[in-house]
Amino acid sequence: MNKDKKIYIAGHRGMVGSAIVRQLNSSGFNNIITRTHAELDLCNQQAVANFFSSEKPDEVYLAAAKVGGIHANNTYPAEFIYDNLMIEVNVIHQAFKAGVKKLLFLGSSCIYPKMALQPMSEDALLTGKLESTNEPYAVAKIAGIKLCESYNRQYGSSHNIDYRSVMPTNLYGPGDNYHPANSHVIPALIRRFHEAKQDNSPEVVIWGTGMPMREFLYVDDMASASVFVMHLDKKIYDQHTEPMRSHINVGFGSDVSIKELALIISGVVGYDGQIIFDPTKPDGTLKKLMDSHRLENMGWKAKINLIDGLKITYEDFLNQ
Ligand SMILES: NC(=O)c1ccc[n+]([C@@H]2O[C@H](COP(=O)([O-])OP(=O)(O)OC[C@H]3O[C@@H](n4cnc5c(N)ncnc54)[C@H](OP(=O)(O)O)[C@@H]3O)[C@@H](O)[C@H]2O)c1
């Protein structure tokens, strides 16, 4: 494989984008180009057009997005749908116009209906109502998949393009957001157990029963899956996908309960107080697991188990 090809990582400062840069660097790719948000606002059509026409990358990883938790999605729904649609439309269309042959779009498991059968397979897309709290974000992510598919269908043969999409499960790892009020469950629990340990608090109270099951994938595994899918032979990719059902789930393959997760994180952090679950607080969806057989059948499987991934993540938290 040509290690000199010019690869643009959109969103290289984010948790996933930075892991993709690490992965490509360690695999010997030496012509990676990046722009910070301040240097290139991907919502700005003209700026994105200028960037692509002057840089003309060979490959694009689209890991830039406006991302946030329930609160942010509920408070800023207009920004979530506008920014994500604009980023996708600008990057995918301008990449096409600049002659980019290969592009990988990163979506999210929230594209699937709220009541999708578990584990959620790729076929569940557009079969039911979405979770209302992040519907605008999910609609934008579905549009990203359909953009890739539509460009492939219209221009795949004539322009020799191949644009693919991957849908990650919940991710964690270095570069995560450990904000006390606005973070996902793993970074939030790391912070809470760490602070409880420092303060010698006798107990940590966690919302809900601890029963809901969730799937977590270490971000370097996600980066490895992204590079794998980008470079997968087209014949194999085509064998496992359809032109209008082409996205690929990327999960760990199994889930843990929030209770198990809390026990593992408290162990990694070294907190030995009591963990109390408050069943008067909402649990959220009881199970959310991706069906990742499509990707496994293509030849990729996650390698980093939860305990090892959490140990590295806690180190990252301590270095913040
Ligand atoms: N983290 C997860 O658990 C998870 C799970 C499933 C899917 N994903 C998907 O993976 C992708 C990356 O997520 P992430 O966790 O790495 O998010 P992240 O850490 O928030 O990174 C996103 C990056 O995009 C950049 N960005 C946002 N708007 C931009 C704009 N208008 N112009 C230029 N850059 C812009 C951000 O820069 P600034 O910070 O400077 O704005 C940031 O560096 C997203 O598509 C997300 O949906 C993530």
PDB file of N, CA and C in Angstrom, residues 39 53 61 91 98 101 106 120 139 153-154 161 172 185 199 227 244 274 278 283 299 310 320:
ATOM      1  N   GLU A  39      -8.793  27.107  11.887  1.00  0.00           N
ATOM      2  CA  GLU A  39      -8.185  27.288  10.556  1.00  0.00           C
ATOM      3  C   GLU A  39      -9.179  27.034   9.425  1.00  0.00           C
ATOM      4  N   SER A  53      -9.803  22.161  -3.161  1.00  0.00           N
ATOM      5  CA  SER A  53      -9.235  22.358  -4.498  1.00  0.00           C
ATOM      6  C   SER A  53      -7.748  22.640  -4.420  1.00  0.00           C
ATOM      7  N   TYR A  61     -10.919  10.991   6.004  1.00  0.00           N
ATOM      8  CA  TYR A  61     -11.654  10.438   7.147  1.00  0.00           C
ATOM      9  C   TYR A  61     -12.486  11.575   7.715  1.00  0.00           C
ATOM     10  N   VAL A  91     -18.037  18.640   3.156  1.00  0.00           N
ATOM     11  CA  VAL A  91     -16.858  17.774   3.018  1.00  0.00           C
ATOM     12  C   VAL A  91     -17.077  16.736   1.915  1.00  0.00           C
ATOM     13  N   ALA A  98     -13.153  17.608  -5.836  1.00  0.00           N
ATOM     14  CA  ALA A  98     -11.686  17.674  -5.914  1.00  0.00           C
ATOM     15  C   ALA A  98     -11.082  16.341  -6.344  1.00  0.00           C
ATOM     16  N   LYS A 101     -11.062   9.896  -4.144  1.00  0.00           N
ATOM     17  CA  LYS A 101     -11.621   8.586  -4.524  1.00  0.00           C
ATOM     18  C   LYS A 101     -12.181   7.834  -3.326  1.00  0.00           C
ATOM     19  N   LEU A 106     -17.932   8.955   9.591  1.00  0.00           N
ATOM     20  CA  LEU A 106     -18.245   8.383  10.898  1.00  0.00           C
ATOM     21  C   LEU A 106     -19.618   8.826  11.367  1.00  0.00           C
ATOM     22  N   MET A 120     -28.688  -4.370  17.578  1.00  0.00           N
ATOM     23  CA  MET A 120     -29.155  -3.580  16.435  1.00  0.00           C
ATOM     24  C   MET A 120     -28.298  -3.870  15.210  1.00  0.00           C
ATOM     25  N   VAL A 139     -30.760  12.446  12.511  1.00  0.00           N
ATOM     26  CA  VAL A 139     -31.203  12.686  11.131  1.00  0.00           C
ATOM     27  C   VAL A 139     -30.017  13.175  10.292  1.00  0.00           C
ATOM     28  N   ARG A 153     -23.650   5.694  -5.876  1.00  0.00           N
ATOM     29  CA  ARG A 153     -24.584   5.158  -6.874  1.00  0.00           C
ATOM     30  C   ARG A 153     -24.519   5.962  -8.164  1.00  0.00           C
ATOM     31  N   GLN A 154     -24.398   7.301  -8.006  1.00  0.00           N
ATOM     32  CA  GLN A 154     -24.407   8.129  -9.217  1.00  0.00           C
ATOM     33  C   GLN A 154     -23.036   8.206  -9.892  1.00  0.00           C
ATOM     34  N   ILE A 161     -15.234   6.407  -7.540  1.00  0.00           N
ATOM     35  CA  ILE A 161     -15.198   6.794  -6.125  1.00  0.00           C
ATOM     36  C   ILE A 161     -15.799   5.687  -5.264  1.00  0.00           C
ATOM     37  N   TYR A 172     -14.774   5.228  24.261  1.00  0.00           N
ATOM     38  CA  TYR A 172     -14.084   5.834  25.408  1.00  0.00           C
ATOM     39  C   TYR A 172     -12.589   5.722  25.146  1.00  0.00           C
ATOM     40  N   VAL A 185     -20.895   8.403  30.149  1.00  0.00           N
ATOM     41  CA  VAL A 185     -20.884   7.675  31.428  1.00  0.00           C
ATOM     42  C   VAL A 185     -19.470   7.297  31.884  1.00  0.00           C
ATOM     43  N   ASP A 199     -11.188  12.718  48.167  1.00  0.00           N
ATOM     44  CA  ASP A 199     -11.881  13.334  49.304  1.00  0.00           C
ATOM     45  C   ASP A 199     -12.183  12.330  50.417  1.00  0.00           C
ATOM     46  N   VAL A 227      -9.596   2.440   9.743  1.00  0.00           N
ATOM     47  CA  VAL A 227      -8.551   2.244   8.723  1.00  0.00           C
ATOM     48  C   VAL A 227      -8.802   0.925   7.984  1.00  0.00           C
ATOM     49  N   MET A 244     -27.713   0.573  -1.074  1.00  0.00           N
ATOM     50  CA  MET A 244     -28.514   1.452  -0.229  1.00  0.00           C
ATOM     51  C   MET A 244     -28.607   0.938   1.208  1.00  0.00           C
ATOM     52  N   GLN A 274     -18.252   2.770  49.287  1.00  0.00           N
ATOM     53  CA  GLN A 274     -19.471   2.056  48.845  1.00  0.00           C
ATOM     54  C   GLN A 274     -20.032   2.667  47.565  1.00  0.00           C
ATOM     55  N   ASP A 278     -29.280   4.677  42.965  1.00  0.00           N
ATOM     56  CA  ASP A 278     -30.493   5.385  43.367  1.00  0.00           C
ATOM     57  C   ASP A 278     -31.615   5.050  42.375  1.00  0.00           C
ATOM     58  N   ASP A 283     -33.464   5.266  34.464  1.00  0.00           N
ATOM     59  CA  ASP A 283     -32.459   4.320  33.967  1.00  0.00           C
ATOM     60  C   ASP A 283     -32.103   4.563  32.506  1.00  0.00           C
ATOM     61  N   GLY A 299     -13.674  -9.450   8.581  1.00  0.00           N
ATOM     62  CA  GLY A 299     -12.337  -9.780   9.075  1.00  0.00           C
ATOM     63  C   GLY A 299     -11.787  -8.887  10.179  1.00  0.00           C
ATOM     64  N   LEU A 310      -9.749   0.902  30.145  1.00  0.00           N
ATOM     65  CA  LEU A 310     -10.037   1.854  31.228  1.00  0.00           C
ATOM     66  C   LEU A 310      -8.768   2.259  31.976  1.00  0.00           C
ATOM     67  N   GLN A 320      -4.582  15.163  32.588  1.00  0.00           N
ATOM     68  CA  GLN A 320      -5.304  16.346  32.057  1.00  0.00           C
ATOM     69  C   GLN A 320      -4.825  17.619  32.740  1.00  0.00           C
TER      70      GLN A 320
END
